[in-house]
Structures are given as C-alpha cells and as structure tokens.
XYZ file of C-alpha atoms in Angstrom:
604
model
C 53.328 -18.872 9.849
C 52.420 -15.546 11.239
C 51.095 -14.387 8.055
C 48.893 -17.609 7.437
C 47.499 -17.198 10.877
C 46.773 -13.465 10.383
C 45.017 -14.632 7.155
C 43.068 -17.121 8.921
C 41.991 -14.594 11.654
C 40.971 -12.035 8.869
C 38.764 -14.731 7.316
C 37.134 -15.616 10.441
C 36.400 -12.015 11.284
C 35.019 -11.496 7.652
C 32.723 -14.556 8.393
C 31.504 -13.013 11.525
C 30.815 -9.552 10.345
C 29.636 -10.121 6.747
C 27.395 -13.169 7.290
C 24.518 -13.170 4.545
C 20.983 -12.631 5.865
C 19.120 -15.871 6.980
C 16.331 -15.368 4.452
C 12.964 -16.918 5.358
C 10.019 -16.012 2.918
C 7.100 -18.308 3.253
C 4.290 -17.906 0.714
C 0.565 -17.927 1.958
C 0.013 -21.000 -0.275
C 1.738 -22.737 -3.023
C -1.108 -24.173 -5.001
C -4.667 -23.203 -6.077
C -6.867 -22.111 -9.025
C -6.331 -19.080 -10.840
C -6.675 -16.205 -10.288
C -4.385 -17.143 -7.381
C -3.449 -14.665 -4.798
C -0.085 -15.410 -2.818
C 1.454 -13.067 -0.184
C 4.964 -13.579 0.371
C 6.005 -13.184 4.256
C 9.814 -12.551 4.906
C 9.384 -11.241 8.174
C 11.175 -14.187 10.206
C 14.476 -13.371 8.324
C 17.213 -12.758 10.582
C 20.816 -11.361 9.977
C 23.822 -11.561 12.364
C 25.116 -8.369 10.885
C 21.895 -6.483 12.411
C 22.146 -7.052 16.170
C 19.646 -6.026 18.534
C 20.602 -2.291 19.727
C 18.009 -2.350 22.716
C 15.314 -0.655 20.724
C 14.771 -3.249 17.929
C 12.889 -6.578 17.661
C 13.726 -7.426 14.106
C 15.918 -4.869 12.280
C 15.803 -7.244 9.311
C 12.501 -5.985 8.289
C 13.463 -2.571 7.524
C 17.146 -2.869 7.000
C 17.341 -5.622 4.488
C 16.588 -4.909 0.951
C 14.166 -7.498 -0.338
C 13.515 -7.912 -4.124
C 11.000 -10.227 -5.448
C 10.625 -11.506 -8.953
C 7.389 -13.678 -9.245
C 8.171 -15.503 -12.432
C 5.416 -13.755 -14.293
C 6.582 -11.729 -16.986
C 3.417 -11.180 -18.579
C 1.684 -9.819 -15.370
C 1.736 -6.248 -17.120
C 2.223 -2.685 -15.451
C 0.378 -0.985 -12.665
C -2.505 1.282 -14.010
C -2.347 3.420 -10.981
C 0.094 4.830 -8.208
C 3.075 7.008 -8.321
C 4.805 5.315 -11.069
C 2.811 3.232 -13.661
C 6.115 2.070 -15.282
C 6.530 -0.421 -12.449
C 6.004 -4.128 -13.385
C 3.228 -6.244 -11.482
C 5.988 -8.955 -11.693
C 8.376 -7.390 -9.227
C 8.096 -6.089 -5.710
C 10.138 -4.946 -2.621
C 10.011 -5.363 0.964
C 9.502 -8.067 3.609
C 5.841 -8.367 2.760
C 4.906 -8.720 -1.026
C 1.712 -9.969 -2.629
C 1.015 -11.217 -6.278
C -2.157 -12.365 -8.154
C -1.113 -15.276 -10.717
C -3.880 -15.109 -13.402
C -2.646 -17.479 -15.877
C -2.319 -21.316 -15.142
C 1.181 -22.747 -14.823
C 3.997 -23.328 -12.618
C 6.063 -20.157 -11.401
C 9.151 -19.955 -9.387
C 9.169 -16.647 -7.044
C 12.649 -15.664 -6.458
C 13.558 -13.360 -3.600
C 17.106 -11.828 -3.019
C 17.765 -10.316 0.434
C 20.833 -8.003 1.111
C 22.199 -6.190 4.046
C 24.759 -3.902 2.170
C 27.536 -6.216 2.702
C 26.256 -9.642 1.532
C 23.057 -11.331 -0.088
C 21.049 -14.372 -0.056
C 18.585 -15.939 -2.499
C 15.599 -18.108 -1.923
C 12.901 -19.613 -4.118
C 9.432 -20.645 -3.769
C 7.396 -22.677 -6.448
C 3.654 -21.991 -7.059
C 1.238 -24.064 -8.949
C -1.704 -22.492 -10.563
C -4.533 -24.666 -12.019
C -6.816 -23.880 -14.874
C -10.275 -22.653 -13.695
C -11.813 -24.370 -16.722
C -10.602 -27.550 -15.416
C -11.561 -27.147 -11.812
C -15.055 -25.579 -12.725
C -15.809 -27.930 -15.491
C -19.420 -28.836 -16.600
C -22.240 -27.871 -14.194
C -19.831 -26.636 -11.602
C -19.843 -23.406 -13.875
C -23.075 -21.405 -14.127
C -23.811 -18.775 -16.742
C -26.452 -16.261 -16.000
C -27.639 -13.588 -18.435
C -30.648 -11.204 -17.646
C -33.483 -12.653 -19.560
C -34.735 -8.789 -20.788
C -31.340 -8.579 -22.352
C -30.471 -12.081 -23.326
C -28.755 -12.840 -26.786
C -27.781 -16.212 -26.077
C -24.835 -17.621 -24.158
C -22.022 -16.486 -26.605
C -18.771 -16.703 -24.470
C -20.266 -19.044 -21.755
C -17.879 -22.199 -21.248
C -18.935 -25.405 -23.046
C -21.205 -27.635 -20.890
C -21.836 -24.966 -18.181
C -25.340 -24.763 -16.845
C -27.531 -21.853 -18.075
C -30.411 -21.133 -15.984
C -33.474 -19.520 -17.934
C -36.621 -17.243 -16.966
C -36.653 -14.247 -15.263
C -33.363 -13.754 -13.135
C -33.860 -13.214 -9.378
C -30.120 -12.784 -9.075
C -29.701 -13.385 -5.205
C -31.920 -16.495 -5.323
C -30.148 -17.600 -8.516
C -26.649 -17.222 -6.871
C -27.978 -19.096 -3.690
C -29.281 -21.950 -5.619
C -26.574 -22.455 -7.937
C -23.433 -21.158 -6.713
C -23.190 -20.883 -2.893
C -21.319 -24.313 -2.646
C -17.674 -25.326 -2.824
C -16.051 -25.445 -6.267
C -18.860 -23.511 -8.110
C -18.247 -20.595 -10.422
C -21.122 -18.019 -11.351
C -20.557 -15.986 -14.457
C -22.728 -12.874 -15.298
C -23.176 -11.802 -18.717
C -21.153 -8.888 -19.860
C -23.148 -6.017 -21.051
C -26.074 -7.013 -18.958
C -27.585 -5.216 -15.837
C -29.062 -7.164 -13.031
C -31.164 -5.559 -10.054
C -30.813 -7.330 -6.786
C -33.616 -6.565 -4.399
C -31.876 -8.375 -1.447
C -28.400 -8.859 -0.751
C -26.380 -11.212 -2.856
C -25.182 -13.467 -0.120
C -22.130 -15.839 -0.069
C -21.570 -18.080 2.801
C -19.676 -21.225 1.575
C -16.230 -22.661 2.073
C -14.194 -23.954 -0.926
C -13.297 -22.351 -4.154
C -16.071 -20.065 -5.312
C -15.928 -17.526 -8.146
C -18.380 -14.825 -8.993
C -17.361 -13.160 -12.301
C -18.325 -12.606 -15.960
C -18.391 -14.053 -19.267
C -18.663 -13.028 -22.689
C -17.293 -9.610 -24.274
C -18.095 -6.024 -23.555
C -18.685 -3.920 -20.372
C -18.664 -5.553 -16.754
C -22.080 -6.970 -15.789
C -23.832 -4.314 -13.500
C -25.432 -5.501 -10.151
C -27.563 -2.641 -8.744
C -28.994 -3.209 -5.501
C -32.137 -1.781 -4.365
C -32.524 1.007 -1.815
C -31.396 0.533 1.660
C -29.517 -2.948 1.193
C -26.050 -3.975 0.770
C -25.336 -5.281 -2.612
C -23.048 -8.093 -1.699
C -22.923 -9.677 1.811
C -20.187 -12.053 2.895
C -21.345 -13.464 6.396
C -19.712 -16.597 7.349
C -16.430 -17.671 8.515
C -16.528 -20.772 6.620
C -15.585 -18.617 3.490
C -11.884 -19.629 2.579
C -11.356 -19.370 -1.154
C -13.610 -16.780 -2.777
C -13.124 -14.738 -5.905
C -15.189 -11.589 -6.814
C -14.005 -10.341 -10.191
C -14.997 -8.322 -13.288
C -18.203 -6.970 -11.645
C -19.493 -3.558 -11.520
C -21.558 -3.113 -8.059
C -23.767 -0.270 -7.371
C -26.578 0.806 -5.196
C -29.996 2.771 -6.245
C -29.817 5.337 -3.315
C -27.245 7.878 -2.726
C -25.289 7.153 0.518
C -27.429 4.196 1.566
C -26.071 0.487 1.589
C -22.540 -1.040 0.994
C -21.103 -2.525 -2.027
C -19.277 -5.243 -0.343
C -20.183 -5.724 3.294
C -18.268 -8.388 5.323
C -19.814 -9.320 8.573
C -17.750 -12.631 9.523
C -14.062 -13.221 9.930
C -12.815 -15.153 7.004
C -9.720 -15.788 4.805
C -8.616 -15.849 1.154
C -11.073 -13.474 -0.523
C -9.839 -12.308 -3.799
C -11.382 -9.014 -5.510
C -10.050 -8.479 -8.844
C -10.985 -5.745 -11.338
C -14.201 -4.993 -9.642
C -15.881 -1.497 -9.590
C -17.651 -1.049 -6.370
C -19.740 2.390 -6.170
C -20.640 5.065 -6.967
C -23.142 6.389 -4.430
C -22.908 3.514 -1.870
C -22.142 4.501 1.734
C -18.813 2.381 1.185
C -17.178 0.283 -1.356
C -15.746 -2.505 1.098
C -16.724 -2.205 4.771
C -15.344 -5.076 6.978
C -17.507 -4.294 10.242
C -17.016 -4.742 13.950
C -14.365 -7.028 15.229
C -14.469 -8.772 11.995
C -10.966 -9.487 10.442
C -10.081 -10.334 6.544
C -6.897 -12.678 6.418
C -5.065 -13.305 3.092
C -7.337 -11.057 1.299
C -6.488 -8.991 -1.803
C -8.142 -6.179 -3.660
C -6.343 -5.306 -6.851
C -6.780 -3.292 -10.169
C -10.245 -2.101 -8.966
C -12.086 1.033 -8.674
C -13.607 1.924 -5.273
C -15.870 4.882 -5.158
C -16.966 7.764 -5.097
C -18.852 6.929 -1.905
C -21.334 9.004 0.070
C -22.754 8.827 3.752
C -21.253 8.756 7.162
C -18.929 6.498 9.284
C -18.252 3.684 8.927
C -20.158 3.331 5.746
C -18.877 6.541 4.446
C -15.438 5.150 4.473
C -14.522 3.899 0.808
C -12.245 0.906 2.127
C -12.683 0.202 6.130
C -11.715 -2.623 8.307
C -9.137 -5.086 9.925
C -6.860 -6.738 7.608
C -4.045 -9.194 8.295
C -1.726 -10.696 5.846
C -3.458 -8.991 2.977
C -2.986 -6.689 0.102
C -4.239 -3.574 -1.382
C -2.830 -3.328 -4.832
C -3.094 -0.871 -7.905
C -6.582 0.419 -7.231
C -8.183 3.882 -7.747
C -9.742 4.646 -4.403
C -12.242 7.509 -3.382
C -13.358 10.367 -2.948
C -15.326 9.739 0.148
C -18.236 12.033 1.201
C -18.176 10.735 4.823
C -15.063 10.400 6.362
C -11.624 9.013 5.508
C -11.078 7.339 2.173
C -9.433 4.335 3.602
C -9.161 3.503 7.231
C -7.468 0.268 8.409
C -8.392 -0.532 12.080
C -5.680 -2.897 12.466
C -3.067 -3.660 9.680
C -0.816 -6.535 10.202
C 1.890 -8.150 7.769
C -0.021 -6.319 5.043
C 0.904 -4.035 1.871
C -0.837 -0.953 0.522
C 0.871 -0.278 -2.875
C 0.480 1.306 -6.322
C -2.861 2.820 -5.584
C -4.199 6.216 -6.411
C -6.439 7.267 -3.541
C -8.014 10.723 -2.489
C -10.217 13.042 -1.716
C -11.269 12.832 1.760
C -13.691 15.486 3.391
C -12.299 18.445 5.186
C -10.533 17.294 8.599
C -10.293 13.897 7.438
C -7.525 11.918 5.985
C -7.004 9.868 2.754
C -5.319 6.953 4.326
C -5.210 6.392 8.169
C -3.839 3.237 9.805
C -5.176 2.664 13.243
C -5.135 -0.434 15.888
C -7.199 -1.599 18.575
C -6.817 -0.819 22.182
C -3.634 -2.462 23.119
C -4.059 -5.576 25.195
C -2.017 -8.345 23.221
C -0.054 -7.950 20.029
C -3.095 -9.308 18.238
C -4.558 -5.601 18.683
C -1.602 -3.720 17.266
C -0.528 -2.676 13.644
C 2.658 -4.030 12.546
C 4.828 -5.415 9.743
C 2.919 -3.050 7.017
C 4.274 -1.250 3.985
C 2.765 1.631 2.292
C 4.611 2.092 -0.998
C 4.268 3.554 -4.451
C 0.984 5.255 -3.999
C -0.352 8.561 -5.382
C -2.362 10.157 -2.425
C -3.898 13.519 -3.167
C -6.184 15.876 -1.301
C -7.890 17.541 -4.118
C -9.713 20.699 -2.658
C -10.776 19.317 0.806
C -8.839 17.424 3.384
C -6.368 18.433 5.822
C -4.158 15.126 5.937
C -2.973 12.731 3.456
C -1.480 9.584 5.400
C -1.377 9.173 9.276
C -0.187 6.490 11.522
C -2.069 7.290 14.682
C -4.465 6.481 17.356
C -8.176 6.747 16.761
C -8.231 9.618 19.447
C -6.165 10.956 22.321
C -7.271 8.405 24.895
C -6.662 5.391 22.718
C -3.611 3.307 23.475
C -3.021 2.062 20.058
C 0.400 0.377 19.352
C 2.444 0.666 15.980
C 5.800 -0.809 15.127
C 7.844 -2.115 12.420
C 6.477 -0.504 9.379
C 7.827 1.399 6.188
C 6.353 4.233 4.113
C 8.282 4.555 1.076
C 8.081 5.903 -2.633
C 4.960 7.569 -2.163
C 3.711 10.658 -4.220
C 1.497 12.817 -1.674
C 0.263 16.190 -3.097
C -2.008 18.779 -1.882
C -4.513 20.859 -3.797
C -5.788 24.420 -3.687
C -8.395 24.579 -0.690
C -9.050 26.427 2.451
C -8.210 24.032 5.463
C -9.432 24.679 8.827
C -6.215 23.700 10.593
C -2.753 22.614 10.110
C -2.260 20.356 7.091
C 0.152 17.548 7.193
C 1.331 15.188 4.489
C 2.595 12.196 6.710
C 1.908 12.042 10.405
C 3.647 8.963 12.364
C 3.972 7.408 15.702
C 4.917 4.366 17.313
C 8.332 2.415 17.160
C 10.837 1.418 14.415
C 8.855 3.222 11.758
C 10.665 4.085 8.384
C 9.547 7.003 6.423
C 11.901 7.176 3.236
C 11.969 8.193 -0.552
C 8.599 9.987 -0.481
C 7.818 12.928 -2.652
C 5.687 15.666 -1.094
C 4.244 18.508 -2.668
C 2.645 20.961 -0.049
C 1.675 23.468 -2.744
C -2.024 24.601 -2.602
C -3.600 25.231 0.814
C -4.610 28.828 1.081
C -4.377 29.136 4.965
C -2.926 27.622 7.973
C 0.399 25.984 8.646
C 1.889 23.159 6.595
C 3.941 20.053 7.586
C 5.463 17.552 5.353
C 6.355 14.894 7.949
C 5.116 14.830 11.365
C 6.665 12.482 14.125
C 4.425 12.900 17.157
C 2.647 11.241 20.226
C -1.172 11.734 20.372
C -1.311 11.359 23.999
C -1.560 7.801 25.839
C 0.158 5.538 23.101
C 3.703 4.596 23.392
C 5.969 7.623 22.500
C 7.850 7.637 19.157
C 10.821 5.531 19.412
C 13.470 5.083 16.772
C 11.613 6.523 13.828
C 13.703 6.801 10.615
C 13.075 9.507 8.258
C 15.345 9.767 5.283
C 15.622 10.391 1.486
C 12.407 12.415 1.314
C 11.744 15.370 -1.148
C 9.481 18.130 0.329
C 8.391 20.885 -2.078
C 6.165 23.975 -2.146
C 5.802 26.470 -4.913
C 3.412 29.043 -3.433
C 3.244 31.685 -0.669
C 2.271 29.880 2.200
C 0.323 31.271 5.119
C 1.398 30.349 8.516
C 4.661 28.199 9.552
C 6.031 25.851 6.827
C 7.915 23.023 8.186
C 9.423 20.005 6.076
C 9.989 17.688 9.007
C 8.752 18.150 12.733
C 9.846 15.962 15.373
C 7.915 16.412 18.611
C 9.321 16.650 22.173
C 8.252 13.133 22.942
C 10.058 11.531 20.179
C 13.320 9.556 21.040
C 16.179 8.340 19.019
C 15.106 9.816 15.623
C 16.939 9.632 12.348
C 16.433 12.015 10.137
C 19.014 12.313 7.185
C 19.019 13.204 3.493
C 15.936 15.058 3.128
C 15.588 17.831 0.531
C 13.259 20.808 1.143
C 12.691 23.431 -1.254
C 10.136 26.309 -0.469
C 10.087 28.434 -3.655
C 8.166 31.590 -2.488
C 7.280 30.637 0.918
C 6.388 33.411 3.302
C 7.690 33.729 6.830
C 10.905 31.709 7.930
C 10.563 28.119 6.541
C 11.946 25.420 8.351
C 13.428 22.091 6.720
C 13.679 20.528 10.059
C 12.119 21.485 13.452
C 13.829 19.097 15.964
C 12.393 19.021 19.407
C 12.979 15.407 19.985
C 15.461 13.516 22.231
C 18.671 11.999 20.745
C 17.814 12.835 17.323
C 20.561 11.942 14.681
C 20.169 14.632 11.890
C 22.647 15.268 8.827
C 22.717 15.961 5.333
C 19.296 17.716 5.217
C 18.779 20.832 3.450
C 19.572 23.673 5.572
C 16.875 26.318 5.982
C 19.115 28.541 3.894
C 19.218 26.070 1.193
C 15.382 25.483 1.477
C 14.746 28.812 0.289
C 18.027 30.102 -1.518
C 19.646 27.339 -3.389
C 17.364 25.786 -6.060
C 18.134 22.127 -6.278
C 18.034 21.936 -10.022
C 14.785 19.934 -10.437
C 14.274 18.687 -14.012
C 10.657 20.097 -14.320
C 7.941 20.413 -14.873
C 6.915 19.629 -11.330
C 3.700 17.988 -11.980
C 4.729 14.387 -11.311
C 7.513 12.269 -9.898
C 9.367 12.576 -13.039
C 9.463 16.241 -12.877
C 11.743 16.219 -9.589
C 15.128 14.714 -10.904
C 18.214 16.326 -9.461
C 20.496 18.239 -11.617
C 24.148 17.113 -11.490
C 25.371 20.525 -10.418
C 22.846 20.792 -7.602
C 24.213 20.802 -4.058
C 21.907 17.880 -3.366
C 23.409 15.645 -6.074
C 26.522 14.763 -3.983
C 26.203 16.186 -0.647
C 24.286 13.032 1.049
C 25.260 10.692 3.924
C 25.544 6.893 3.140
C 22.277 5.208 3.887
C 21.000 1.503 3.224
C 18.996 -0.024 1.750
C 20.106 2.202 -1.372
C 17.797 0.921 -4.022
C 14.613 1.044 -1.670
C 15.776 4.634 -0.979
C 15.757 5.630 -4.553
C 12.458 6.511 -6.115
C 12.896 4.852 -9.468
C 14.641 1.855 -8.054
C 17.708 2.084 -9.835
C 20.193 -0.818 -9.700
C 22.739 1.095 -7.523
C 24.618 -1.203 -5.227
C 26.441 1.838 -3.719
C 25.540 4.029 -0.710
C 23.295 7.154 -1.729
C 25.287 10.306 -2.142
C 22.501 12.459 -3.088
C 19.945 14.266 -0.951
C 16.178 13.712 -1.425
C 14.057 11.107 -3.260
C 15.706 11.168 -6.562
C 18.760 10.183 -8.523
C 20.881 12.791 -10.308
C 19.728 12.990 -13.932
C 22.929 11.318 -15.216
C 21.721 8.089 -13.471
C 18.040 8.543 -14.530
C 18.140 6.068 -17.237
C 19.051 3.284 -15.087
C 15.413 2.025 -14.699
C 13.690 3.151 -17.890
C 13.335 6.717 -16.664
C 13.988 8.861 -19.571
C 17.238 11.290 -19.035
C 17.660 14.699 -20.542
C-alpha cells in the first residue's frame, strides 16, 4: 500500500513539473491565392514549467524551442544569409513566416518543447491557383510597344492592351481593382513619368510573364516609382519586377504612405540609385507584409529616403534578401517591430557612424508604441569598409523613451571589414527587457583604430534599463592587432539580472589586455565563458579557414568542446541546428567536429 501511494505521489509530481507546453500557434490566414504569405504566431503559448520569476511576462517566447515544418518540401533553399543550406520549408521560433508559391493544401506542423516535454500542433493552409482566380480578362498582359514581340507566355484569354504604353495610366485603367492581375513582359523596359499607384482592396498582382530578364520599370526624375497610398489595400502582390529611378539619390522604389495589410513583395529588384528601396513613411504601419528573395539597393540620398528599408512593421517578415549598401543612413531601420521576423538576409554596408540593422520604437505611451516579440536570425551582416555598428536594438537618441522587450537575436554571422572608424565599433548593441542574444558568430577583425566590442548591453539614457538580458553560446573572434580596448561582451552598470554563459572568445594577436567579459552589471550570472587567459592563450582549435561560419567548428580536443554549462533550448543554440536533445556541453556557437555531420555540415 505504501509503495503504491508513493508511486501515485511521484506520478502526480511528474505531471506537475513536466507538463507539456500549451502550444498555441495561429496562422495569419488559412487560405488565399498563390503566392500566399502566412505568418505563424505562437506567442500565446504557455507552459506551467516556466513560471513567472517576477521579471517575465511570457517566458515561453524564448525558453521553448519551436520547430516548424511548412509541409512544402519543394520550397528550395535560402539564397542569402548566414547558412545557405537551410530549407525554406523549415523555421524556428515563436514567430515564423512562409510563402506558399504552388497551389495545393499544406499542413504546417509545429513542435514545441521545454527541455522536458513537447507538444505538437498542426494548421492546414489552402492555396488557390492564380490561373483560376485571375482567369480571362482578370489578367492583363502588357508589353512595351517599342519592343513588343507578341504575347508569348501570356495566359490564355488575358486582355492585351496595344499601342504606346503609358504604364501608370495602363495600370490605373486595368489593374487597380479587386481580383486583377497585371503582368509585364519579361525583357521589356517601361518608363514611368508619374508614380505607378495602387490603391484598391482585394487580390491584386503586379508581376511578369514570358521568359528572360525581369521587366524593368524606370521612374522619371524626382518621382517615386511605385506608390501604395490607400489603407484599403489588403491583398497585394508585387513580384518579379526590376524597379529603378533615373536620378541618383532622388525618388523611392516603393513608397508607402498609408497603413495597410497583406502586401507581398517577392523576387523584386528595388534600386539601384533611388533614395530608398522600401520606405514606409510617417506613422504608417505595414501589417502581415513580407519581403522575400529580393534585392534592395544600393541606395543614395539622405534620411529617411537614404535608408534602404525603413518603417514600421507588425506581424511581418523580411526573409532571404540582399539589402544595401546605403549611402544615406542605416541600411535597415525599423521604427517599431512587433511580432515580426528578420531572417536569412545578407545586409551591409552602412555609411560611417551608421548601423546596418537598427531596431527602434516609438516614444512609449502604450504597448502599441513598443518593439517586442521579434526575432533576428540566420543573417549575414557586414560592414564592408565604413560603418561603426552592425546590429542595434536601441532608442533613436538619448532622450527617447523607447521600450524593447521579449526578443531573440540568434545564429547570425556578423563581420567587420578593414576600415578606419571614428569611434568604438560594436557588433551587437542591445537594451530593454528579456532580450536573448545567442549562438551568433562575431568576427571583429578589420577596423584600424578605436576600441571594439562584440556584444554590448547598455542603457542609452531615459529608456528602461536593461533587465534580464540573456547572452549565451556566442563565438567572438579577432585575428588582427586591435587598436584600443577589445571586449567580447560588455555589460554596463545599469543592467540588472544579465545571464552570460558559454561564450567563446579568441583574440589571436590583439594588442593590450583583451577582455572576454567586462561585467559592470548588477546580479549578473556568468559561467563557462572563455577566461581572459583562454581568450589569448588557448587556441580553441577552430577548423578553418575562418572565412565563413563553416570554418569555426570546434576541435574535439579543445577546452571549449566539453567545458560548457547546460543551456536550453539546445538546438536553437546550435549554429547548424543539430538534432541534439541533450543540453549543450560546448562553449560558443558551434558543435564539436565529431557532431558536425548531424545537419548536413561536412565533417573532417
């Protein structure tokens, strides 16, 4: 009887302390015409095993490992970002986005785990055929009359305007209405003497037909090429276009002047020469918007037009693009970024004293002004030969009360180039509450003067001081003689309850006395980071050459291969996302070479 009672008590205890997550993942929509963008939002997920500690609102956002399979195995691989062997069919994190390009029915499978137990949920997405939705006169094929070679490739029964093409007028007359598709002939060039304006609700597509190069739209001097100016827009697709401006540094490729939803930009080339590629102006907000597989920039001019990608984005995704350089200010500036993801992009190079990617917010009055629940992952961010900063989550200035909380920066490759900065260079700067910086590779080699910092946790001024920032499993590297102080991670005095674990530093020939962790914070938890002696005296056996993330595998004889402290989520903390369900035993962002084959990464 006693044994039975004890067994019952133990079973009850196990059910209390090993409860699976209550996984809640909602798609932004479950049906629509291809290409169909779906954002998956798992932020309502809860977990009894992750109770509130007093500093947390929702620990499940960053402490549950979310893995998504979109049921779209033919989606292909990402063409940009830190790791181009990653499939578009898979994603991680509580916010994830996918474009379904082929008609059909898809089942999205999401598995969420807290290190003890897991739960699985599915969502069914129905994607309809554009050839059915845009049948007959709902499709208009447009060729430049001066280069027209017939309508080869134009869908059967589509309308085909003839005569000299005034493109903005043709679009306005034929395609600015619900359930309309305008296709421009590939290989043709169109001149727009006024902005090409789209302002209607319903499914609208502006794309291309035929074979060959993307159709080119060149805007005349001093105008924006494509103008989106009506809040009625709610299902627009811009795809397979090359949009340019005639004058250097004047005009914007895509200018957005009204709050709108569900805008998809797929395989578009926006630039070069324009002030900006995508500029969302004023208080305008884009919701459920995606920019994917596109080339943005290079751009000219001054702010805000001088920013390649600028504006407010909510429940949106920027995926798999080449972005920059910018001759004006930052390459990418999000004024507020909520429930959104920036992933698998290659971005650089900002001008001197500017930043490649900066995430800001609006002066805090309500939560609608803040940046929260955002993920920055799997990107390749570089300076080239100019800028002082790669990635910053920070207010616009020292007097701005901007709030940031619940965000993740992971699996990014950040690299400096050879240049002469005017002040301290930093790869990642963060502030706010409950931010996580994990599994990033930072190469600080290159700058010819000033101090260098890999990860900086600081308070700018009047915004809330950093609270419970987690910095773990990062690799920070430098292979030249630095000028000034070299700091792997710097936690400033106003930061409280910072967690700094399993970070690997290697400063090969750095001058002075490099520091892997300069800890000035309050209640900082720090363990299993490279010591200063290890940072300069114990080579971690990188499996070079050190010119890409693949060159930084850790040799099995390295002190970093087995000297770590258990940190979960393990797979999200592994640069190549190996299927390792055990806690991390290595220091830094990379698996030992004996485990390097687990996700298609070549071993020795």
